Short mmCIF file of C-alpha atoms and ligand atoms in Angstrom, two decimals:
data_model
loop_
_atom_site.label_atom_id
_atom_site.label_comp_id
_atom_site.label_asym_id
_atom_site.label_seq_id
_atom_site.Cartn_x
_atom_site.Cartn_y
_atom_site.Cartn_z
CA MET H 218 0.00 0.00 0.00
CA SER H 219 1.53 3.27 -0.98
CA VAL H 220 0.87 6.95 -1.40
CA THR H 221 1.77 8.22 -4.86
CA ALA H 222 1.57 11.70 -6.36
CA VAL H 223 1.42 12.65 -10.03
CA VAL H 224 2.44 16.20 -10.96
CA GLY H 225 3.08 17.93 -14.27
CA LEU H 226 6.56 19.42 -14.64
CA GLN H 227 5.88 21.81 -17.52
CA TRP H 228 3.07 24.25 -18.33
CA GLY H 229 0.22 21.76 -17.95
CA ASP H 230 -1.34 19.22 -20.33
CA GLU H 231 1.52 16.75 -19.86
CA ALA H 232 -1.01 13.88 -20.00
CA LYS H 233 -1.32 13.54 -16.24
CA GLY H 234 -4.84 12.14 -16.72
CA LYS H 235 -3.51 9.10 -18.58
CA ILE H 236 -0.91 8.31 -15.90
CA VAL H 237 -3.43 8.76 -13.09
CA ASP H 238 -5.80 6.43 -14.91
CA LEU H 239 -3.01 3.84 -15.28
CA LEU H 240 -2.05 4.02 -11.61
CA THR H 241 -5.60 4.04 -10.24
CA GLU H 242 -5.78 0.25 -10.35
CA ASP H 243 -3.13 0.08 -7.58
CA HIS H 244 -4.67 2.76 -5.36
CA GLU H 245 -7.89 2.95 -3.37
CA ILE H 246 -8.39 6.71 -3.02
CA ILE H 247 -7.70 9.26 -5.76
CA VAL H 248 -7.42 12.89 -4.69
CA ARG H 249 -7.67 16.15 -6.66
CA TYR H 250 -6.25 18.90 -4.48
CA LEU H 251 -5.99 22.09 -6.55
CA GLY H 252 -7.27 24.06 -9.49
CA GLY H 253 -10.76 23.91 -10.86
CA ASN H 254 -12.36 23.56 -14.24
CA ASN H 255 -9.38 25.29 -15.81
CA ALA H 256 -7.95 21.75 -15.90
CA GLY H 257 -8.79 19.35 -18.71
CA HIS H 258 -7.58 15.79 -18.33
CA THR H 259 -8.25 13.44 -21.22
CA VAL H 260 -8.34 9.73 -20.57
CA VAL H 261 -8.83 7.14 -23.29
CA VAL H 262 -10.13 3.78 -22.15
CA ARG H 263 -10.65 1.06 -24.74
CA GLY H 264 -11.10 3.65 -27.47
CA GLU H 265 -13.59 5.73 -25.40
CA LYS H 266 -12.49 9.27 -24.65
CA TYR H 267 -13.34 10.94 -21.34
CA LYS H 268 -12.60 14.60 -20.59
CA LEU H 269 -12.40 15.42 -16.91
CA SER H 270 -12.07 18.88 -15.42
CA LEU H 271 -13.00 18.74 -11.76
CA LEU H 272 -13.51 15.06 -11.06
CA PRO H 273 -10.42 12.98 -10.33
CA SER H 274 -9.61 10.70 -13.26
CA GLY H 275 -9.93 7.77 -10.85
CA ILE H 276 -13.71 8.16 -11.03
CA LEU H 277 -13.62 6.03 -14.19
CA HIS H 278 -12.62 2.95 -12.14
CA PRO H 279 -15.31 1.07 -10.24
CA GLY H 280 -14.65 0.42 -6.58
CA LYS H 281 -12.36 3.42 -5.97
CA THR H 282 -13.05 6.52 -3.90
CA SER H 283 -12.53 9.91 -5.54
CA VAL H 284 -11.89 12.93 -3.36
CA ILE H 285 -12.05 16.63 -4.27
CA ALA H 286 -10.01 18.15 -1.47
CA ALA H 287 -9.92 21.57 0.21
CA GLY H 288 -7.58 23.30 -2.26
CA VAL H 289 -9.87 22.88 -5.28
CA VAL H 290 -12.10 25.75 -6.41
CA ILE H 291 -15.47 24.46 -7.49
CA ASN H 292 -17.87 25.79 -10.03
CA PRO H 293 -20.88 23.74 -8.91
CA ARG H 294 -22.66 23.97 -12.23
CA ALA H 295 -19.59 22.70 -14.11
CA LEU H 296 -19.10 19.94 -11.55
CA LEU H 297 -22.71 18.76 -11.80
CA GLU H 298 -22.59 18.82 -15.59
CA GLU H 299 -19.48 16.66 -15.48
CA MET H 300 -21.08 14.28 -13.00
CA ASP H 301 -24.22 14.03 -15.15
CA SER H 302 -22.32 13.43 -18.36
CA LEU H 303 -20.34 10.59 -16.78
CA THR H 304 -23.46 9.08 -15.23
CA ALA H 305 -25.13 9.16 -18.65
CA ARG H 306 -22.18 7.13 -19.97
CA GLY H 307 -22.61 4.50 -17.28
CA VAL H 308 -19.88 5.68 -14.90
CA LYS H 309 -20.83 5.48 -11.23
CA VAL H 310 -20.74 8.89 -9.52
CA ASP H 311 -22.36 8.31 -6.19
CA ASP H 312 -21.01 7.50 -2.73
CA ASN H 313 -17.62 7.00 -4.45
CA LEU H 314 -17.23 10.81 -4.63
CA LEU H 315 -16.36 12.94 -1.60
CA ILE H 316 -16.07 16.72 -1.81
CA SER H 317 -14.44 18.91 0.81
CA ASP H 318 -16.65 21.45 2.53
CA ARG H 319 -13.52 23.62 2.75
CA ALA H 320 -13.31 23.98 -1.04
CA HIS H 321 -14.10 27.48 -2.32
CA LEU H 322 -16.95 28.20 -4.69
CA VAL H 323 -16.59 29.85 -8.06
CA MET H 324 -19.46 32.35 -8.07
CA PRO H 325 -20.98 34.04 -11.15
CA TRP H 326 -18.99 37.23 -10.51
CA HIS H 327 -15.66 35.42 -10.75
CA PRO H 328 -15.64 34.78 -14.52
CA ALA H 329 -17.21 38.23 -15.03
CA GLU H 330 -14.41 39.96 -13.11
CA GLU H 331 -11.78 37.91 -14.86
CA ALA H 332 -13.14 38.84 -18.29
CA VAL H 333 -12.91 42.55 -17.46
CA LEU H 334 -9.45 42.30 -15.90
CA GLU H 335 -8.02 40.30 -18.79
CA GLN H 336 -9.50 42.75 -21.27
CA LEU H 337 -7.95 45.68 -19.40
CA ARG H 338 -4.52 44.07 -19.67
CA GLY H 339 -4.82 44.12 -23.46
CA GLY H 340 -1.63 42.77 -25.04
CA ASP H 341 -0.31 41.77 -21.59
CA ALA H 342 -3.27 39.47 -20.89
CA ILE H 343 -2.38 36.30 -18.98
CA GLY H 344 -4.45 34.28 -21.42
CA THR H 345 -6.41 32.51 -18.70
CA THR H 346 -9.07 29.89 -19.28
CA MET H 347 -11.73 32.49 -18.28
CA ARG H 348 -13.28 30.12 -15.77
CA GLY H 349 -13.02 32.54 -12.84
CA ILE H 350 -10.29 30.47 -11.22
CA GLY H 351 -7.85 33.29 -10.47
CA THR H 352 -10.55 35.64 -9.19
CA CYS H 353 -11.94 32.89 -6.94
CA TYR H 354 -8.50 32.14 -5.47
CA ARG H 355 -7.95 35.87 -5.03
CA ASP H 356 -11.09 36.09 -2.92
CA LYS H 357 -10.01 33.03 -0.96
CA ILE H 358 -6.72 34.71 -0.04
CA GLY H 359 -8.52 38.00 0.63
CA ARG H 360 -11.10 36.14 2.78
CA THR H 361 -13.67 38.92 2.95
CA HIS H 362 -15.41 37.97 -0.31
CA ALA H 363 -14.89 34.22 -0.17
CA ILE H 364 -17.69 31.65 -0.09
CA ARG H 365 -16.96 28.01 0.60
CA LEU H 366 -18.90 24.85 -0.13
CA GLY H 367 -19.51 24.56 3.62
CA ASP H 368 -21.31 27.94 3.46
CA LEU H 369 -23.49 26.69 0.62
CA MET H 370 -24.55 23.82 2.89
CA ARG H 371 -25.91 26.36 5.41
CA PRO H 372 -28.76 28.25 3.66
CA ASP H 373 -28.83 31.22 6.04
CA VAL H 374 -25.11 31.73 5.94
CA PHE H 375 -25.09 31.39 2.15
CA ARG H 376 -27.93 33.84 1.56
CA LYS H 377 -26.30 36.50 3.70
CA LYS H 378 -22.91 36.05 2.06
CA VAL H 379 -24.36 36.31 -1.44
CA ALA H 380 -26.31 39.43 -0.51
CA ASP H 381 -23.25 41.14 1.01
CA VAL H 382 -20.66 40.10 -1.53
CA SER H 383 -22.74 40.53 -4.68
CA GLU H 384 -23.46 44.16 -3.84
CA GLN H 385 -19.75 44.93 -3.54
CA LYS H 386 -18.85 42.85 -6.57
CA LEU H 387 -21.37 44.70 -8.67
CA ALA H 388 -19.89 48.03 -7.59
CA VAL H 389 -16.41 46.85 -8.57
CA LEU H 390 -17.58 45.45 -11.88
CA LYS H 391 -19.45 48.64 -12.76
CA ALA H 392 -16.41 50.74 -11.87
CA LEU H 393 -14.19 48.64 -14.11
CA ASP H 394 -16.70 48.38 -16.91
CA PRO H 395 -19.93 50.42 -16.82
CA ALA H 396 -21.45 47.97 -19.32
CA SER H 397 -21.21 45.05 -16.86
CA PRO H 398 -24.51 43.17 -16.64
CA PRO H 399 -26.26 43.29 -13.26
CA LEU H 400 -25.93 40.54 -10.65
CA ASP H 401 -29.20 39.28 -9.23
CA PRO H 402 -28.57 37.90 -5.71
CA GLN H 403 -32.01 36.26 -5.50
CA GLN H 404 -31.45 34.38 -8.71
CA ILE H 405 -27.93 33.38 -7.69
CA VAL H 406 -29.21 32.05 -4.37
CA SER H 407 -31.99 29.99 -5.91
CA GLU H 408 -29.68 28.61 -8.61
CA TYR H 409 -27.01 27.67 -6.05
CA GLU H 410 -29.57 26.17 -3.66
CA GLU H 411 -30.44 23.68 -6.38
CA TYR H 412 -26.77 22.81 -6.71
CA ALA H 413 -26.54 22.49 -2.92
CA ALA H 414 -29.34 19.93 -2.82
CA ARG H 415 -27.59 17.77 -5.38
CA LEU H 416 -24.08 18.09 -3.97
CA ARG H 417 -25.01 17.66 -0.28
CA PRO H 418 -24.64 13.83 -0.20
CA HIS H 419 -21.01 14.18 -1.32
CA VAL H 420 -19.93 17.03 0.95
CA ILE H 421 -17.81 16.22 3.97
CA ASP H 422 -14.63 17.43 5.66
CA THR H 423 -12.29 15.29 3.56
CA THR H 424 -9.15 16.05 5.59
CA PRO H 425 -9.89 13.55 8.41
CA VAL H 426 -10.94 11.01 5.78
CA LEU H 427 -7.47 11.25 4.25
CA HIS H 428 -5.76 11.18 7.65
CA ARG H 429 -7.67 8.03 8.58
CA ALA H 430 -6.62 6.45 5.28
CA ILE H 431 -2.96 7.17 6.10
CA ARG H 432 -3.34 5.66 9.58
CA GLU H 433 -4.97 2.55 8.15
CA GLY H 434 -2.40 2.15 5.37
CA ILE H 435 -4.92 2.63 2.57
CA SER H 436 -3.23 3.50 -0.71
CA MET H 437 -3.79 6.96 -2.16
CA LEU H 438 -3.03 8.68 -5.41
CA PHE H 439 -2.78 12.47 -5.68
CA GLU H 440 -3.77 13.81 -9.09
CA GLY H 441 -2.06 17.08 -9.97
CA ALA H 442 -3.61 19.69 -12.22
CA GLN H 443 -1.81 22.33 -14.28
CA GLY H 444 2.00 22.05 -14.10
CA SER H 445 5.01 23.08 -12.02
CA LEU H 446 5.88 26.05 -14.26
CA LEU H 447 2.37 27.46 -13.74
CA ASP H 448 2.87 27.51 -9.95
CA ILE H 449 1.82 30.84 -8.43
CA ASP H 450 5.02 31.14 -6.36
CA HIS H 451 7.58 29.18 -8.35
CA GLY H 452 6.33 29.44 -11.94
CA THR H 453 6.65 32.04 -14.68
CA PHE H 454 4.78 34.77 -12.81
CA PRO H 455 2.48 36.48 -13.73
CA PHE H 456 1.81 34.00 -16.54
CA VAL H 457 0.81 31.28 -14.11
CA THR H 458 -2.30 29.89 -12.51
CA SER H 459 -3.43 31.06 -9.08
CA SER H 460 -2.45 28.07 -6.97
CA ASN H 461 0.62 26.01 -6.10
CA SER H 462 0.46 23.69 -9.07
CA SER H 463 3.90 22.15 -8.47
CA GLY H 464 4.38 19.37 -5.94
CA CYS H 465 4.39 22.08 -3.24
CA GLY H 466 0.62 22.30 -3.51
CA ILE H 467 -0.21 18.75 -2.52
CA HIS H 468 0.09 19.29 1.21
CA ALA H 469 -1.57 22.70 1.21
CA GLY H 470 -4.42 21.53 -0.98
CA SER H 471 -5.17 18.20 0.70
CA GLY H 472 -4.05 18.58 4.31
CA VAL H 473 -1.85 15.50 3.92
CA PRO H 474 1.73 16.12 5.03
CA GLU H 475 4.66 15.72 2.66
CA ARG H 476 6.15 12.82 4.64
CA ALA H 477 3.09 10.69 3.84
CA ILE H 478 3.99 10.59 0.14
CA ASP H 479 6.06 7.59 -0.86
CA LYS H 480 6.56 8.37 -4.51
CA MET H 481 6.37 11.54 -6.58
CA ILE H 482 5.99 10.96 -10.31
CA GLY H 483 6.82 13.89 -12.58
CA VAL H 484 4.91 13.85 -15.86
CA VAL H 485 6.55 15.46 -18.88
CA LYS H 486 5.66 15.72 -22.51
CA ALA H 487 8.47 14.64 -24.83
CA TYR H 488 8.38 18.22 -26.14
CA THR H 489 6.97 21.54 -24.84
CA THR H 490 3.50 23.00 -24.99
CA ARG H 491 2.04 26.09 -23.44
CA VAL H 492 -1.43 27.66 -23.66
CA GLY H 493 -2.01 31.36 -22.99
CA GLY H 494 0.57 34.12 -22.58
CA GLY H 495 4.08 34.17 -21.16
CA PRO H 496 7.58 33.32 -22.33
CA CYS H 497 8.38 29.90 -23.76
CA PRO H 498 12.00 29.83 -24.93
CA THR H 499 11.79 26.70 -27.09
CA GLU H 500 8.55 27.64 -28.87
CA LEU H 501 8.70 26.92 -32.60
CA ASP H 502 6.69 29.40 -34.56
CA ASN H 503 7.37 27.49 -37.77
CA GLU H 504 6.45 24.34 -39.68
CA ILE H 505 8.04 22.04 -37.08
CA GLY H 506 5.90 23.65 -34.37
CA GLN H 507 2.85 23.15 -36.57
CA HIS H 508 3.89 19.55 -37.27
CA ILE H 509 4.07 18.84 -33.52
CA ARG H 510 0.68 20.55 -33.01
CA ASP H 511 -0.87 18.41 -35.74
CA GLU H 512 0.72 15.13 -34.67
CA GLY H 513 -0.02 15.71 -30.99
CA ASN H 514 -3.47 17.19 -31.62
CA GLU H 515 -2.32 20.08 -29.48
CA TYR H 516 -5.52 22.02 -28.97
CA GLY H 517 -6.69 22.84 -25.45
CA THR H 518 -9.12 20.41 -23.82
CA VAL H 519 -10.86 23.26 -21.98
CA THR H 520 -10.81 26.20 -24.37
CA GLY H 521 -9.93 24.59 -27.72
CA ARG H 522 -7.09 27.10 -28.15
CA PRO H 523 -4.14 25.91 -30.26
CA ARG H 524 -1.29 25.09 -27.87
CA ARG H 525 2.07 26.73 -28.48
CA CYS H 526 4.52 23.93 -29.31
CA GLY H 527 8.30 23.59 -29.21
CA TRP H 528 11.29 21.39 -28.41
CA PHE H 529 11.77 19.82 -24.99
CA ASP H 530 13.14 22.42 -22.58
CA ALA H 531 15.35 20.57 -20.09
CA VAL H 532 16.25 23.78 -18.22
CA ALA H 533 12.63 24.61 -17.44
CA THR H 534 11.59 21.01 -16.83
CA ALA H 535 14.55 20.16 -14.58
CA TYR H 536 13.60 23.20 -12.51
CA GLY H 537 10.00 21.90 -12.40
CA ALA H 538 11.34 18.52 -11.22
CA ARG H 539 13.42 20.15 -8.49
CA ILE H 540 10.62 22.25 -7.02
CA SER H 541 8.25 19.30 -7.13
CA GLY H 542 10.73 16.86 -5.55
CA VAL H 543 10.26 14.23 -8.21
CA ASP H 544 11.45 10.64 -7.73
CA THR H 545 10.80 9.33 -11.22
CA LEU H 546 9.45 10.43 -14.61
CA ALA H 547 6.65 9.55 -16.99
CA ILE H 548 7.65 10.73 -20.50
CA MET H 549 4.51 11.19 -22.54
CA LEU H 550 3.56 11.57 -26.23
CA LEU H 551 6.94 10.30 -27.45
CA ASP H 552 5.15 8.99 -30.57
CA VAL H 553 4.42 12.59 -31.64
CA LEU H 554 8.11 13.08 -32.54
CA SER H 555 8.34 9.88 -34.62
CA LYS H 556 8.29 11.48 -38.07
CA LEU H 557 11.08 14.01 -37.51
CA ASP H 558 14.56 13.62 -39.04
CA GLU H 559 16.15 15.05 -35.94
CA VAL H 560 14.97 16.11 -32.51
CA LYS H 561 16.33 18.80 -30.23
CA ILE H 562 16.56 19.27 -26.49
CA CYS H 563 17.29 22.62 -24.91
CA GLU H 564 20.06 21.95 -22.37
CA ALA H 565 20.97 25.53 -21.44
CA TYR H 566 19.88 29.13 -21.99
CA GLU H 567 21.95 32.02 -23.21
CA ILE H 568 20.76 35.25 -21.61
CA ASP H 569 22.55 38.46 -22.63
CA GLY H 570 25.52 36.37 -23.80
CA GLU H 571 25.75 34.39 -20.52
CA ARG H 572 25.15 30.65 -20.60
CA THR H 573 23.12 29.24 -17.73
CA THR H 574 21.13 26.19 -16.68
CA ASP H 575 19.33 28.16 -13.97
CA PHE H 576 15.68 28.97 -14.62
CA PRO H 577 15.16 32.76 -14.42
CA SER H 578 12.81 34.08 -11.75
CA HIS H 579 11.59 37.01 -13.85
CA ALA H 580 9.46 36.60 -16.96
CA ALA H 581 11.39 39.40 -18.71
CA ASP H 582 14.67 37.47 -18.33
CA LEU H 583 13.07 34.23 -19.49
CA ALA H 584 11.71 36.09 -22.51
CA ARG H 585 15.30 36.96 -23.51
CA ALA H 586 16.59 33.41 -23.04
CA GLN H 587 17.98 31.86 -26.20
CA PRO H 588 17.84 28.06 -26.11
CA VAL H 589 21.12 26.15 -26.51
CA TYR H 590 20.18 22.91 -28.22
CA ARG H 591 21.56 19.41 -28.32
CA THR H 592 20.49 17.71 -31.56
CA LEU H 593 19.74 14.00 -31.65
CA PRO H 594 18.84 11.78 -34.59
CA GLY H 595 15.14 11.03 -35.06
CA TRP H 596 13.86 7.44 -35.16
CA LYS H 597 11.49 7.80 -38.11
CA ARG H 598 9.48 4.75 -37.10
CA ASP H 599 6.01 4.18 -35.73
CA ILE H 600 6.45 3.42 -32.03
CA THR H 601 2.77 3.29 -31.04
CA GLN H 602 2.88 -0.51 -30.71
CA ALA H 603 5.92 -0.50 -28.37
CA ARG H 604 5.16 -2.08 -24.98
CA LYS H 605 8.67 -2.63 -23.59
CA LEU H 606 11.93 -0.72 -23.80
CA ALA H 607 13.41 -3.18 -26.30
CA ASP H 608 10.53 -2.38 -28.70
CA LEU H 609 11.72 1.22 -28.99
CA PRO H 610 14.27 2.13 -31.68
CA PRO H 611 17.75 2.93 -30.27
CA GLU H 612 17.35 6.62 -31.23
CA ALA H 613 14.12 6.88 -29.21
CA ARG H 614 15.82 5.22 -26.24
CA ALA H 615 18.75 7.63 -26.58
CA TYR H 616 16.27 10.53 -26.48
CA VAL H 617 14.61 9.17 -23.33
CA ASP H 618 18.06 8.63 -21.73
CA ALA H 619 19.06 12.21 -22.53
CA VAL H 620 15.89 13.56 -20.87
CA SER H 621 16.46 11.32 -17.86
CA ARG H 622 20.08 12.44 -17.45
CA LEU H 623 19.32 16.13 -17.87
CA LEU H 624 16.50 15.93 -15.28
CA GLU H 625 18.55 13.66 -12.99
CA CYS H 626 15.56 11.35 -12.58
CA SER H 627 14.86 7.75 -13.49
CA VAL H 628 12.10 7.01 -16.01
CA GLU H 629 9.24 4.71 -15.06
CA PHE H 630 6.77 5.18 -17.92
CA ILE H 631 7.08 6.06 -21.59
CA SER H 632 3.80 6.77 -23.32
CA VAL H 633 3.49 6.06 -27.05
CA GLY H 634 -0.20 6.77 -27.65
CA PRO H 635 -3.29 8.03 -25.83
CA ASP H 636 -4.72 4.65 -24.89
CA ARG H 637 -4.06 3.00 -21.52
CA VAL H 638 -2.31 0.11 -23.21
CA GLN H 639 0.05 2.28 -25.26
CA THR H 640 2.57 2.47 -22.47
CA VAL H 641 6.11 1.22 -21.99
CA THR H 642 6.95 0.50 -18.38
CA ALA H 643 10.68 0.98 -18.07
P1 GDP O 606 -3.44 16.56 -18.78
O1 GDP O 606 -4.17 17.84 -18.62
O2 GDP O 606 -2.05 16.63 -18.23
O3 GDP O 606 -4.18 15.36 -18.26
O4 GDP O 606 -3.27 16.36 -20.35
P2 GDP O 606 -4.39 16.64 -21.48
O5 GDP O 606 -5.42 15.58 -21.38
O6 GDP O 606 -4.84 18.04 -21.46
O7 GDP O 606 -3.52 16.49 -22.79
C1 GDP O 606 -2.86 15.31 -23.13
C2 GDP O 606 -3.42 14.79 -24.47
O8 GDP O 606 -2.54 13.81 -24.99
C3 GDP O 606 -4.76 14.08 -24.33
O9 GDP O 606 -5.52 14.34 -25.48
C4 GDP O 606 -4.38 12.60 -24.28
O10 GDP O 606 -5.41 11.74 -24.75
C5 GDP O 606 -3.21 12.58 -25.20
N1 GDP O 606 -2.18 11.57 -24.91
C6 GDP O 606 -1.81 11.06 -23.71
N2 GDP O 606 -0.72 10.29 -23.85
C7 GDP O 606 -0.41 10.28 -25.16
C8 GDP O 606 0.63 9.69 -25.93
O11 GDP O 606 1.52 9.03 -25.44
N3 GDP O 606 0.61 9.93 -27.28
C9 GDP O 606 -0.32 10.69 -27.88
N4 GDP O 606 -0.24 10.86 -29.19
N5 GDP O 606 -1.31 11.30 -27.17
C10 GDP O 606 -1.34 11.10 -25.84
P1 IMO O 607 -4.27 20.81 -16.94
O1 IMO O 607 -4.64 20.30 -15.58
C1 IMO O 607 -2.56 23.96 -19.42
C2 IMO O 607 -3.00 28.06 -18.00
C3 IMO O 607 -3.88 28.96 -18.84
C4 IMO O 607 -3.21 30.30 -18.61
C5 IMO O 607 -2.78 30.22 -17.15
C6 IMO O 607 -3.76 30.86 -16.17
O2 IMO O 607 -5.18 20.38 -18.02
O3 IMO O 607 -2.83 20.54 -17.22
P2 IMO O 607 -6.15 30.16 -15.25
O4 IMO O 607 -7.43 29.94 -15.96
O5 IMO O 607 -5.68 28.96 -14.47
O6 IMO O 607 -6.10 31.39 -14.42
O7 IMO O 607 -5.08 30.42 -16.43
O8 IMO O 607 -2.67 28.82 -16.83
N1 IMO O 607 -3.61 26.81 -17.54
C7 IMO O 607 -3.36 25.62 -18.08
N2 IMO O 607 -2.60 25.28 -19.14
N3 IMO O 607 -3.18 23.01 -18.70
C8 IMO O 607 -3.92 23.33 -17.63
O9 IMO O 607 -4.49 22.39 -16.82
C9 IMO O 607 -4.08 24.69 -17.29
N4 IMO O 607 -4.75 25.35 -16.32
C10 IMO O 607 -4.45 26.65 -16.47
O10 IMO O 607 -3.87 28.58 -20.18
O11 IMO O 607 -2.04 30.40 -19.39
MG1 MG O 608 -5.06 19.36 -19.77
#
């Protein structure tokens, strides 16, 4: 029985959902601990595609318990839609789902505020998913305007909070943009009371549930969202998400201490993608970038935006691995590079003529970083049927070895296609 964590080491979309799905078999409880419906985790099971945003990917496995812990921000409408769509496909979403009453609620004013703030930033926009995630976390930190799921479970408390907060939110929205549509507290309350009735059976203080599981030696799997380089403190600020999306966030978001985790798996794409604004030194704004986008179907699960694509950035990813305290790697989407004559890995940056392998703390410095590449031969062979290391061409193995050495981590999984079975266990 073990406690395992899966975290992305880049800018999200590393295919964490697939690895969580693979590992769920060996774990009893699967925990989402941060983010909200800005996340989009695609899992392919026997040719069937599932897109999960708020529910842990473990929900797809019968007999497992899925937990949405305190650090998640919940849009109840989005959550219920996701629950309903899975139920309609025959997936059980019942007493196998526990939701923390400490989780904060995304309220209708959160996406509205975000839309105005992003618009005001113009060309400097963060390029968020527009789901009200950052504005909800901002209210959580500010406390005065925050509403938690536990408040929604107490009708009197909830009604008063909505009345107080919505009045102030409307004033702010009108000041920022006089054309802002009105907020109707009555309507918000009645809409959210319907959500409350449906969510109530799932709502509990999940922290003691997780503590009891540790005491009893029940295996747990922590499902990361976003990626280490989008971490609010350690990522490419301000082009980040609003929570600790590196390994640092597991303990804060779940209430489970670091020492309880036996294994930290860092998930990386075999190349780089990024959605939204912010520097990305290895981005390829050319036909190779487009080739990667086409081969990897690199369009956002949540917003459908084309993802920015580029070569693997070992400087950025090694930094992600260090802040997340990774034990071993899962290298994903290796098949996407199969048609290229040669492949490149960025092993250092040159910034103002200085060579460095340190990841800059300021976005302006990262924006000036010129990648220093190591070029490796491509393998030019279909690898989607590979199931063991020996099935991979020597050039593909050399690529994996180079990533492993540069990140100073062993490799446990190599993924060669979206399906569960398209995985090499090293
Ligand atoms: P997540 O947010 O980290 O869970 O990743 P996403 O689901 O947003 O993006 C990963 C995408 O890659 C999904 O569409 C997966 O189905 C797909 N995928 C996962 N592993 C592989 C792989 O090894 N090869 C290919 N070609 N696609 C993969
Ligand atoms: P998963 O879990 C990729 C990005 C957004 C934007 C920035 C801030 O699928 O890997 P936000 O809406 O969070 O305030 O947006 O973070 N972003 C992601 N990029 N994958 C994600 O999640 C992301 N979640 C947020 O594109 O640049
Ligand atoms: Mg995703």
